[in-house]
CSV table of C-alpha atoms in Angstrom, one decimal:
chain,number,residue,atom,x,y,z
A,1,MET,CA,108.8,97.4,148.7
A,2,LEU,CA,111.2,94.9,146.6
A,3,SER,CA,108.0,94.3,144.3
A,4,SER,CA,107.7,97.7,143.6
A,5,ILE,CA,111.0,98.2,142.9
A,6,HIS,CA,110.7,95.2,140.8
A,7,LEU,CA,108.3,97.0,138.7
A,8,LEU,CA,110.9,99.7,137.6
A,9,GLN,CA,113.4,97.3,136.9
A,10,PRO,CA,112.4,97.1,132.7
A,11,HIS,CA,112.8,100.7,132.8
A,12,LEU,CA,116.1,101.3,134.8
A,13,LEU,CA,117.4,98.6,132.3
A,14,SER,CA,116.7,101.6,129.3
A,15,LEU,CA,118.3,104.2,131.8
A,16,LEU,CA,121.5,102.2,132.2
A,17,ARG,CA,121.6,101.4,128.1
A,18,ILE,CA,120.7,105.2,127.2
A,19,VAL,CA,123.3,106.5,130.0
A,20,SER,CA,126.1,104.0,129.4
A,21,SER,CA,126.0,104.4,125.7
A,22,LEU,CA,125.9,108.2,125.7
A,23,VAL,CA,129.1,108.2,127.8
A,24,LEU,CA,130.2,105.7,125.3
A,25,PHE,CA,129.1,108.0,122.6
A,26,SER,CA,130.6,111.0,124.0
A,27,TYR,CA,134.2,109.2,123.4
A,28,GLY,CA,133.4,109.0,119.9
A,29,THR,CA,132.5,112.7,119.4
A,30,GLN,CA,135.6,113.7,120.8
A,31,LYS,CA,137.6,111.3,119.0
A,32,ILE,CA,135.9,112.0,115.7
A,33,LEU,CA,134.3,115.5,115.7
A,34,HIS,CA,136.8,116.7,118.1
A,35,PHE,CA,133.9,117.7,120.4
A,36,PRO,CA,134.6,118.4,123.3
A,37,ALA,CA,137.9,119.6,122.6
A,38,ALA,CA,140.6,117.0,123.9
A,39,ALA,CA,144.3,117.7,124.8
A,40,SER,CA,145.1,115.4,121.7
A,41,VAL,CA,143.0,113.8,119.0
A,42,PRO,CA,143.8,110.6,117.1
A,43,PRO,CA,144.8,110.9,113.4
A,44,MET,CA,142.5,109.7,111.1
A,45,GLY,CA,142.9,106.0,110.0
A,46,SER,CA,144.8,105.1,113.5
A,47,LEU,CA,143.4,102.6,115.8
A,48,SER,CA,142.3,105.0,118.0
A,49,TRP,CA,140.3,107.1,115.5
A,50,ILE,CA,138.5,103.6,114.2
A,51,ALA,CA,137.7,102.5,117.5
A,52,GLY,CA,136.1,106.3,117.8
A,53,LEU,CA,134.2,105.8,114.7
A,54,ILE,CA,133.0,102.7,116.1
A,55,GLU,CA,131.9,104.0,119.5
A,56,LEU,CA,130.4,106.8,117.9
A,57,THR,CA,128.1,105.0,115.4
A,58,LEU,CA,127.3,102.1,117.7
A,59,GLY,CA,127.1,104.2,120.8
A,60,PHE,CA,124.4,106.4,118.8
A,61,VAL,CA,122.8,102.7,117.7
A,62,VAL,CA,122.8,101.6,121.4
A,63,VAL,CA,121.2,105.0,122.6
A,64,ILE,CA,118.2,104.8,121.0
A,65,GLY,CA,117.9,101.2,121.3
A,66,PHE,CA,118.3,99.8,118.1
A,67,GLN,CA,119.7,96.6,116.8
A,68,THR,CA,120.8,96.3,120.8
A,69,ARG,CA,122.1,92.9,121.1
A,70,ILE,CA,124.4,92.9,118.2
A,71,ALA,CA,125.4,96.7,118.4
A,72,ALA,CA,126.1,95.8,122.6
A,73,PHE,CA,127.9,92.4,121.4
A,74,VAL,CA,130.4,94.6,119.2
A,75,LEU,CA,130.9,97.4,121.7
A,76,SER,CA,131.7,94.7,124.5
A,77,GLY,CA,134.8,93.4,122.3
A,78,LEU,CA,135.7,96.8,121.4
A,79,MET,CA,136.2,97.6,125.0
A,80,ALA,CA,137.7,94.4,126.0
A,81,PHE,CA,139.8,94.9,123.0
A,82,ALA,CA,140.9,98.4,124.3
A,83,TYR,CA,141.6,97.2,128.1
A,84,PHE,CA,144.0,94.5,126.8
A,85,ILE,CA,145.8,96.4,124.2
A,86,GLY,CA,146.1,100.1,126.1
A,87,HIS,CA,145.8,99.1,129.8
A,88,ALA,CA,146.4,95.5,130.7
A,89,GLY,CA,150.4,95.9,130.3
A,90,LYS,CA,150.8,98.9,132.5
A,91,SER,CA,149.9,97.4,135.4
A,92,PHE,CA,147.4,94.3,136.9
A,93,TYR,CA,145.1,96.7,138.7
A,94,PRO,CA,142.8,98.6,136.5
A,95,ALA,CA,142.6,101.6,139.4
A,96,GLN,CA,146.4,102.0,138.3
A,97,ASN,CA,146.4,101.4,134.8
A,98,GLY,CA,143.1,103.4,133.7
A,99,GLY,CA,141.4,100.6,132.5
A,100,VAL,CA,138.2,101.2,134.8
A,101,ALA,CA,136.2,102.8,132.4
A,102,ALA,CA,137.2,100.2,129.8
A,103,ILE,CA,136.0,97.0,132.1
A,104,LEU,CA,132.8,98.7,132.9
A,105,PHE,CA,132.1,99.2,129.9
A,106,CYS,CA,132.6,96.0,128.8
A,107,PHE,CA,130.4,94.5,131.3
A,108,VAL,CA,127.9,96.8,131.3
A,109,PHE,CA,127.5,96.3,127.3
A,110,LEU,CA,127.8,92.1,127.9
A,111,TYR,CA,124.7,92.5,130.1
A,112,LEU,CA,122.8,94.1,127.8
A,113,VAL,CA,123.5,91.8,125.4
A,114,ALA,CA,121.9,89.3,127.5
A,115,ALA,CA,119.2,91.3,128.9
A,116,GLY,CA,118.2,93.5,125.6
A,117,ALA,CA,117.7,97.1,125.0
A,118,GLY,CA,114.3,97.3,127.8
A,119,PRO,CA,111.0,99.2,127.0
A,120,LEU,CA,112.2,102.4,126.0
A,121,SER,CA,113.8,101.8,122.8
A,122,ILE,CA,113.0,100.7,119.1
A,123,ASP,CA,113.3,97.6,119.9
A,124,GLY,CA,111.1,97.8,122.5
A,125,LEU,CA,108.4,99.4,120.4
A,126,MET,CA,109.4,96.5,117.6
A,127,LYS,CA,108.7,93.8,120.0
A,128,ARG,CA,105.1,95.2,121.0
A,129,ASP,CA,104.1,96.1,117.5
A,130,ARG,CA,104.8,92.1,116.5
A,131,ALA,CA,102.7,91.0,119.5
A,132,ALA,CA,99.8,93.4,118.8
A,133,ALA,CA,99.5,92.0,115.3
């Protein structure tokens, strides 16, 4: 049974990349495109707005799996920065300071830096093309 689960690992990596980056992408669409509607949106040019622009653009890049390691590295740093700027000062405990999502995103994207995009990606397609040539 474990060997058959092991065969799913590359596809589950792709699924982790797609789902986590889609969720982060939705934060960017909310801040920049105002969809879905939020109670408040950051003013253009503010630190939160710039973070939203990065979430929107690099979130999409990671969803499609293009230059995933570089984009995930930047997103991991962005989420670490968001945690320490916006959450850590409120409380030591992430469940109390509202920083659970930022920490999880930080480490998921850090894992993607090491693991890559997986087979269901533009990076994976380019890797297969190079191997075939």
